[in-house]
């Protein structure tokens, strides 16, 4: 098996003639059924929008240092959180999720890793987790809500360091199921104040009606 580190903590593996994305971990327990090969955890772009973004445009993904701090909004049961935790192995992932059911699985993952802080809270009310957080290098947001841009602004105003990076995985159908995805995208982009944005990326063929909007705090 040939491995290549394409960005800090992110690898491509050549397996049976195919290139696959992976991160590295000492945790030998699969989080979502992923294959683990010699401590490399395969990262599935159909399960994780961040992996899809990396495959579509590596330059859109900020190079995260090993000790980076990440605020992750919409952690669910930890599929993508686990890979982010692998990448920032000496840093911290503040993982916000409002579903108690998903949080139960997430807490199990946190018990095996010491760099994830699980936070049961509504990402639309960032003031509620202020006592738990310090300013972060990256905010990653993946919440299927009507007001995704507002949630992004509230959290970045409060917790993103100046010059810090932001990735919003926009699910257009959650904002307006009847409007065209492009119209929803443009309307949400207009609401993202205080962020210097890169061109949005469609996540097809991995995720339908999803766009990655990345940027930096001005
Ligand atoms: C598409 S799933 C996230 C998948 C996850 N990011 C991954 O890649 O593994 C969206 C998650 O956001 C959570 N969510 C939705 N609205 C939220 C809110 N306002 N605050 C916190 N979590 C929220 C949902 O409960 C759900 O678990």
mmCIF file of C-alpha atoms and ligand atoms in Angstrom:
data_model
loop_
_atom_site.group_PDB
_atom_site.id
_atom_site.type_symbol
_atom_site.label_atom_id
_atom_site.label_comp_id
_atom_site.label_asym_id
_atom_site.label_seq_id
_atom_site.Cartn_x
_atom_site.Cartn_y
_atom_site.Cartn_z
ATOM 1 C CA UNK A 1 0.000 0.000 0.000
ATOM 2 C CA UNK A 2 1.415 3.416 -0.997
ATOM 3 C CA UNK A 3 0.523 6.410 1.186
ATOM 4 C CA UNK A 4 1.066 10.101 0.489
ATOM 5 C CA UNK A 5 0.430 12.976 2.931
ATOM 6 C CA UNK A 6 -1.350 15.560 0.737
ATOM 7 C CA UNK A 7 -1.946 18.075 3.543
ATOM 8 C CA UNK A 8 -1.055 17.913 7.246
ATOM 9 C CA UNK A 9 -2.778 14.813 8.634
ATOM 10 C CA UNK A 10 -4.588 13.984 5.371
ATOM 11 C CA UNK A 11 -3.428 11.118 3.150
ATOM 12 C CA UNK A 12 -4.183 9.414 -0.106
ATOM 13 C CA UNK A 13 -3.677 5.663 -0.197
ATOM 14 C CA UNK A 14 -3.300 3.603 -3.311
ATOM 15 C CA UNK A 15 -5.227 0.406 -2.769
ATOM 16 C CA UNK A 16 -5.744 -2.141 -5.522
ATOM 17 C CA UNK A 17 -5.021 0.546 -8.128
ATOM 18 C CA UNK A 18 -7.485 3.060 -6.636
ATOM 19 C CA UNK A 19 -6.707 6.304 -4.788
ATOM 20 C CA UNK A 20 -8.572 6.628 -1.480
ATOM 21 C CA UNK A 21 -8.630 9.435 1.066
ATOM 22 C CA UNK A 22 -7.657 8.661 4.676
ATOM 23 C CA UNK A 23 -6.636 10.057 8.038
ATOM 24 C CA UNK A 24 -4.490 8.365 10.699
ATOM 25 C CA UNK A 25 -5.499 7.287 14.164
ATOM 26 C CA UNK A 26 -4.477 5.014 17.022
ATOM 27 C CA UNK A 27 -8.167 4.254 17.572
ATOM 28 C CA UNK A 28 -8.702 0.783 16.104
ATOM 29 C CA UNK A 29 -12.506 0.948 16.440
ATOM 30 C CA UNK A 30 -14.344 1.988 13.250
ATOM 31 C CA UNK A 31 -16.657 4.971 13.819
ATOM 32 C CA UNK A 32 -19.067 4.454 10.895
ATOM 33 C CA UNK A 33 -17.979 1.138 9.426
ATOM 34 C CA UNK A 34 -14.960 2.584 7.631
ATOM 35 C CA UNK A 35 -12.007 0.328 6.712
ATOM 36 C CA UNK A 36 -8.891 0.706 8.828
ATOM 37 C CA UNK A 37 -5.588 -0.348 7.253
ATOM 38 C CA UNK A 38 -2.351 -0.129 9.246
ATOM 39 C CA UNK A 39 -3.776 2.757 11.347
ATOM 40 C CA UNK A 40 -5.077 4.606 8.248
ATOM 41 C CA UNK A 41 -8.845 5.206 8.402
ATOM 42 C CA UNK A 42 -10.436 5.433 4.958
ATOM 43 C CA UNK A 43 -12.486 8.630 4.613
ATOM 44 C CA UNK A 44 -15.668 8.178 2.582
ATOM 45 C CA UNK A 45 -16.710 11.230 0.485
ATOM 46 C CA UNK A 46 -20.268 9.892 0.220
ATOM 47 C CA UNK A 47 -20.557 9.875 4.025
ATOM 48 C CA UNK A 48 -18.572 13.022 4.789
ATOM 49 C CA UNK A 49 -19.016 16.336 2.967
ATOM 50 C CA UNK A 50 -15.580 17.454 4.090
ATOM 51 C CA UNK A 51 -14.008 14.475 2.308
ATOM 52 C CA UNK A 52 -16.101 15.338 -0.763
ATOM 53 C CA UNK A 53 -14.812 18.915 -0.633
ATOM 54 C CA UNK A 54 -11.227 17.695 -0.407
ATOM 55 C CA UNK A 55 -11.648 15.500 -3.454
ATOM 56 C CA UNK A 56 -13.293 18.289 -5.440
ATOM 57 C CA UNK A 57 -10.882 21.060 -4.478
ATOM 58 C CA UNK A 58 -7.977 20.486 -2.177
ATOM 59 C CA UNK A 59 -7.093 24.207 -2.093
ATOM 60 C CA UNK A 60 -10.469 25.049 -0.500
ATOM 61 C CA UNK A 61 -9.579 23.006 2.570
ATOM 62 C CA UNK A 62 -7.499 25.030 5.024
ATOM 63 C CA UNK A 63 -4.245 23.365 6.078
ATOM 64 C CA UNK A 64 -4.928 22.666 9.752
ATOM 65 C CA UNK A 65 -1.988 22.440 12.096
ATOM 66 C CA UNK A 66 -1.810 19.492 14.496
ATOM 67 C CA UNK A 67 -2.688 21.757 17.417
ATOM 68 C CA UNK A 68 -5.534 23.693 15.737
ATOM 69 C CA UNK A 69 -8.807 24.447 17.535
ATOM 70 C CA UNK A 70 -11.986 23.656 15.576
ATOM 71 C CA UNK A 71 -15.614 24.499 16.333
ATOM 72 C CA UNK A 72 -17.751 21.852 14.633
ATOM 73 C CA UNK A 73 -21.484 22.667 14.356
ATOM 74 C CA UNK A 74 -23.780 19.712 13.606
ATOM 75 C CA UNK A 75 -21.546 16.902 14.862
ATOM 76 C CA UNK A 76 -24.200 14.146 14.561
ATOM 77 C CA UNK A 77 -22.717 10.802 15.671
ATOM 78 C CA UNK A 78 -19.164 11.827 14.813
ATOM 79 C CA UNK A 79 -18.467 10.570 11.282
ATOM 80 C CA UNK A 80 -16.642 13.673 10.086
ATOM 81 C CA UNK A 81 -15.731 14.842 13.598
ATOM 82 C CA UNK A 82 -13.619 11.691 13.979
ATOM 83 C CA UNK A 83 -11.542 12.544 10.902
ATOM 84 C CA UNK A 84 -11.123 16.161 12.007
ATOM 85 C CA UNK A 85 -10.004 14.823 15.398
ATOM 86 C CA UNK A 86 -7.385 12.686 13.590
ATOM 87 C CA UNK A 87 -6.098 15.741 11.693
ATOM 88 C CA UNK A 88 -5.784 18.041 14.735
ATOM 89 C CA UNK A 89 -4.447 15.291 16.979
ATOM 90 C CA UNK A 90 -2.802 17.695 19.470
ATOM 91 C CA UNK A 91 -5.570 20.283 19.140
ATOM 92 C CA UNK A 92 -9.244 20.311 20.072
ATOM 93 C CA UNK A 93 -12.588 19.813 18.343
ATOM 94 C CA UNK A 94 -15.563 21.459 20.053
ATOM 95 C CA UNK A 95 -18.406 19.309 18.711
ATOM 96 C CA UNK A 96 -21.871 20.925 18.975
ATOM 97 C CA UNK A 97 -24.945 18.772 18.411
ATOM 98 C CA UNK A 98 -28.518 19.315 19.603
ATOM 99 C CA UNK A 99 -29.934 15.802 19.211
ATOM 100 C CA UNK A 100 -29.568 13.856 22.491
ATOM 101 C CA UNK A 101 -29.754 10.607 20.531
ATOM 102 C CA UNK A 102 -26.810 11.475 18.255
ATOM 103 C CA UNK A 103 -24.972 12.871 21.256
ATOM 104 C CA UNK A 104 -25.049 9.460 22.962
ATOM 105 C CA UNK A 105 -22.975 7.924 20.122
ATOM 106 C CA UNK A 106 -20.758 10.981 19.955
ATOM 107 C CA UNK A 107 -19.959 10.698 23.656
ATOM 108 C CA UNK A 108 -18.874 7.082 23.102
ATOM 109 C CA UNK A 109 -16.414 8.330 20.494
ATOM 110 C CA UNK A 110 -15.166 11.058 22.860
ATOM 111 C CA UNK A 111 -14.438 8.441 25.504
ATOM 112 C CA UNK A 112 -11.836 6.902 23.178
ATOM 113 C CA UNK A 113 -10.260 10.221 22.196
ATOM 114 C CA UNK A 114 -9.016 13.075 24.303
ATOM 115 C CA UNK A 115 -9.341 15.925 21.809
ATOM 116 C CA UNK A 116 -13.116 16.133 21.289
ATOM 117 C CA UNK A 117 -15.317 18.218 23.587
ATOM 118 C CA UNK A 118 -18.967 17.158 23.104
ATOM 119 C CA UNK A 119 -21.437 20.029 23.561
ATOM 120 C CA UNK A 120 -25.178 19.325 23.654
ATOM 121 C CA UNK A 121 -26.533 22.673 22.482
ATOM 122 C CA UNK A 122 -28.334 24.549 19.732
ATOM 123 C CA UNK A 123 -25.826 26.070 17.300
ATOM 124 C CA UNK A 124 -28.276 28.938 16.766
ATOM 125 C CA UNK A 125 -27.634 30.021 20.383
ATOM 126 C CA UNK A 126 -23.846 30.262 20.551
ATOM 127 C CA UNK A 127 -23.965 32.292 23.771
ATOM 128 C CA UNK A 128 -25.029 29.096 25.580
ATOM 129 C CA UNK A 129 -21.664 27.398 25.054
ATOM 130 C CA UNK A 130 -19.488 30.453 25.691
ATOM 131 C CA UNK A 131 -18.141 29.105 29.006
ATOM 132 C CA UNK A 132 -16.771 26.012 27.217
ATOM 133 C CA UNK A 133 -15.022 27.660 24.293
ATOM 134 C CA UNK A 134 -11.946 29.652 23.374
ATOM 135 C CA UNK A 135 -11.386 31.382 19.987
ATOM 136 C CA UNK A 136 -10.945 28.834 17.198
ATOM 137 C CA UNK A 137 -8.915 28.522 13.978
ATOM 138 C CA UNK A 138 -11.721 26.899 11.972
ATOM 139 C CA UNK A 139 -15.500 26.741 12.170
ATOM 140 C CA UNK A 140 -17.036 23.860 10.236
ATOM 141 C CA UNK A 141 -20.831 23.944 9.955
ATOM 142 C CA UNK A 142 -23.130 21.193 8.697
ATOM 143 C CA UNK A 143 -26.604 21.796 10.136
ATOM 144 C CA UNK A 144 -29.734 21.268 8.089
ATOM 145 C CA UNK A 145 -31.615 24.416 9.139
ATOM 146 C CA UNK A 146 -33.523 27.239 7.433
ATOM 147 C CA UNK A 147 -31.217 29.903 8.865
ATOM 148 C CA UNK A 148 -27.811 28.384 8.048
ATOM 149 C CA UNK A 149 -26.181 31.722 7.146
ATOM 150 C CA UNK A 150 -27.388 33.398 10.359
ATOM 151 C CA UNK A 151 -26.040 30.496 12.445
ATOM 152 C CA UNK A 152 -22.717 30.839 10.618
ATOM 153 C CA UNK A 153 -22.502 34.592 11.293
ATOM 154 C CA UNK A 154 -23.426 34.317 14.969
ATOM 155 C CA UNK A 155 -20.776 31.674 15.603
ATOM 156 C CA UNK A 156 -18.011 33.275 13.570
ATOM 157 C CA UNK A 157 -18.626 36.729 15.121
ATOM 158 C CA UNK A 158 -18.233 35.196 18.538
ATOM 159 C CA UNK A 159 -15.671 32.420 18.247
ATOM 160 C CA UNK A 160 -13.601 32.673 15.044
ATOM 161 C CA UNK A 161 -10.137 34.247 15.405
ATOM 162 C CA UNK A 162 -9.398 37.155 12.997
ATOM 163 C CA UNK A 163 -8.018 35.468 9.875
ATOM 164 C CA UNK A 164 -9.627 32.181 10.991
ATOM 165 C CA UNK A 165 -11.236 29.949 8.384
ATOM 166 C CA UNK A 166 -14.834 29.016 7.883
ATOM 167 C CA UNK A 167 -16.525 26.165 5.972
ATOM 168 C CA UNK A 168 -20.300 26.109 5.668
ATOM 169 C CA UNK A 169 -21.834 23.023 4.091
ATOM 170 C CA UNK A 170 -25.038 24.557 2.786
ATOM 171 C CA UNK A 171 -28.008 22.247 2.279
ATOM 172 C CA UNK A 172 -30.196 24.350 0.007
ATOM 173 C CA UNK A 173 -33.327 22.209 0.409
ATOM 174 C CA UNK A 174 -33.343 22.892 4.153
ATOM 175 C CA UNK A 175 -33.489 26.634 3.480
ATOM 176 C CA UNK A 176 -36.202 26.498 0.807
ATOM 177 C CA UNK A 177 -37.353 23.260 -0.761
ATOM 178 C CA UNK A 178 -39.191 25.078 -3.597
ATOM 179 C CA UNK A 179 -36.536 27.570 -4.698
ATOM 180 C CA UNK A 180 -33.733 26.675 -7.091
ATOM 181 C CA UNK A 181 -30.496 25.591 -5.329
ATOM 182 C CA UNK A 182 -28.585 28.430 -7.078
ATOM 183 C CA UNK A 183 -31.086 31.056 -5.882
ATOM 184 C CA UNK A 184 -30.835 29.787 -2.294
ATOM 185 C CA UNK A 185 -27.040 29.765 -2.544
ATOM 186 C CA UNK A 186 -26.887 33.419 -3.697
ATOM 187 C CA UNK A 187 -29.361 34.517 -1.021
ATOM 188 C CA UNK A 188 -27.397 32.762 1.762
ATOM 189 C CA UNK A 189 -24.057 34.144 0.485
ATOM 190 C CA UNK A 190 -25.448 37.704 0.752
ATOM 191 C CA UNK A 191 -26.146 37.104 4.429
ATOM 192 C CA UNK A 192 -22.600 35.988 5.252
ATOM 193 C CA UNK A 193 -21.297 39.314 6.575
ATOM 194 C CA UNK A 194 -17.749 39.752 7.867
ATOM 195 C CA UNK A 195 -16.359 36.776 5.935
ATOM 196 C CA UNK A 196 -14.088 36.956 2.918
ATOM 197 C CA UNK A 197 -15.566 34.190 0.746
ATOM 198 C CA UNK A 198 -14.129 31.898 -1.930
ATOM 199 C CA UNK A 199 -16.314 30.749 -4.842
ATOM 200 C CA UNK A 200 -18.852 28.191 -3.601
ATOM 201 C CA UNK A 201 -18.413 24.572 -4.692
ATOM 202 C CA UNK A 202 -21.177 22.165 -5.633
ATOM 203 C CA UNK A 203 -20.591 18.833 -3.852
ATOM 204 C CA UNK A 204 -21.961 16.679 -6.678
ATOM 205 C CA UNK A 205 -21.569 13.774 -7.382
ATOM 206 C CA UNK A 206 -21.133 13.008 -3.692
ATOM 207 C CA UNK A 207 -23.947 15.105 -2.165
ATOM 208 C CA UNK A 208 -26.933 16.524 -4.009
ATOM 209 C CA UNK A 209 -28.170 20.114 -3.365
ATOM 210 C CA UNK A 210 -25.173 20.833 -1.161
ATOM 211 C CA UNK A 211 -22.611 23.602 -1.623
ATOM 212 C CA UNK A 212 -19.420 24.222 0.306
ATOM 213 C CA UNK A 213 -18.950 27.905 1.119
ATOM 214 C CA UNK A 214 -15.501 28.631 2.501
ATOM 215 C CA UNK A 215 -13.970 31.835 3.691
ATOM 216 C CA UNK A 216 -11.844 33.720 6.165
ATOM 217 C CA UNK A 217 -12.825 36.141 8.866
ATOM 218 C CA UNK A 218 -11.813 39.632 7.755
HETATM 219 C C1 LIG B 1 -26.188 16.355 8.136
HETATM 220 S S1 LIG B 1 -26.077 15.992 9.829
HETATM 221 C C2 LIG B 1 -24.356 16.239 10.182
HETATM 222 C C3 LIG B 1 -23.433 15.169 9.689
HETATM 223 C C4 LIG B 1 -22.025 15.355 10.239
HETATM 224 N N1 LIG B 1 -21.573 16.714 10.067
HETATM 225 C C5 LIG B 1 -21.022 14.425 9.607
HETATM 226 O O1 LIG B 1 -20.497 14.725 8.525
HETATM 227 O O2 LIG B 1 -20.707 13.427 10.221
HETATM 228 C C6 LIG B 1 -26.730 17.440 10.566
HETATM 229 C C7 LIG B 1 -26.672 17.396 12.071
HETATM 230 O O3 LIG B 1 -26.906 18.704 12.558
HETATM 231 C C8 LIG B 1 -27.684 18.623 13.726
HETATM 232 N N2 LIG B 1 -28.310 19.941 13.903
HETATM 233 C C9 LIG B 1 -29.276 20.509 13.136
HETATM 234 N N3 LIG B 1 -29.577 21.737 13.597
HETATM 235 C C10 LIG B 1 -28.781 21.952 14.667
HETATM 236 C C11 LIG B 1 -28.623 23.033 15.567
HETATM 237 N N4 LIG B 1 -29.342 24.177 15.435
HETATM 238 N N5 LIG B 1 -27.726 22.929 16.562
HETATM 239 C C12 LIG B 1 -26.982 21.801 16.697
HETATM 240 N N6 LIG B 1 -27.090 20.731 15.887
HETATM 241 C C13 LIG B 1 -27.969 20.804 14.875
HETATM 242 C C14 LIG B 1 -28.654 17.480 13.433
HETATM 243 O O4 LIG B 1 -29.200 16.945 14.640
HETATM 244 C C15 LIG B 1 -27.762 16.502 12.689
HETATM 245 O O5 LIG B 1 -27.170 15.588 13.561
#
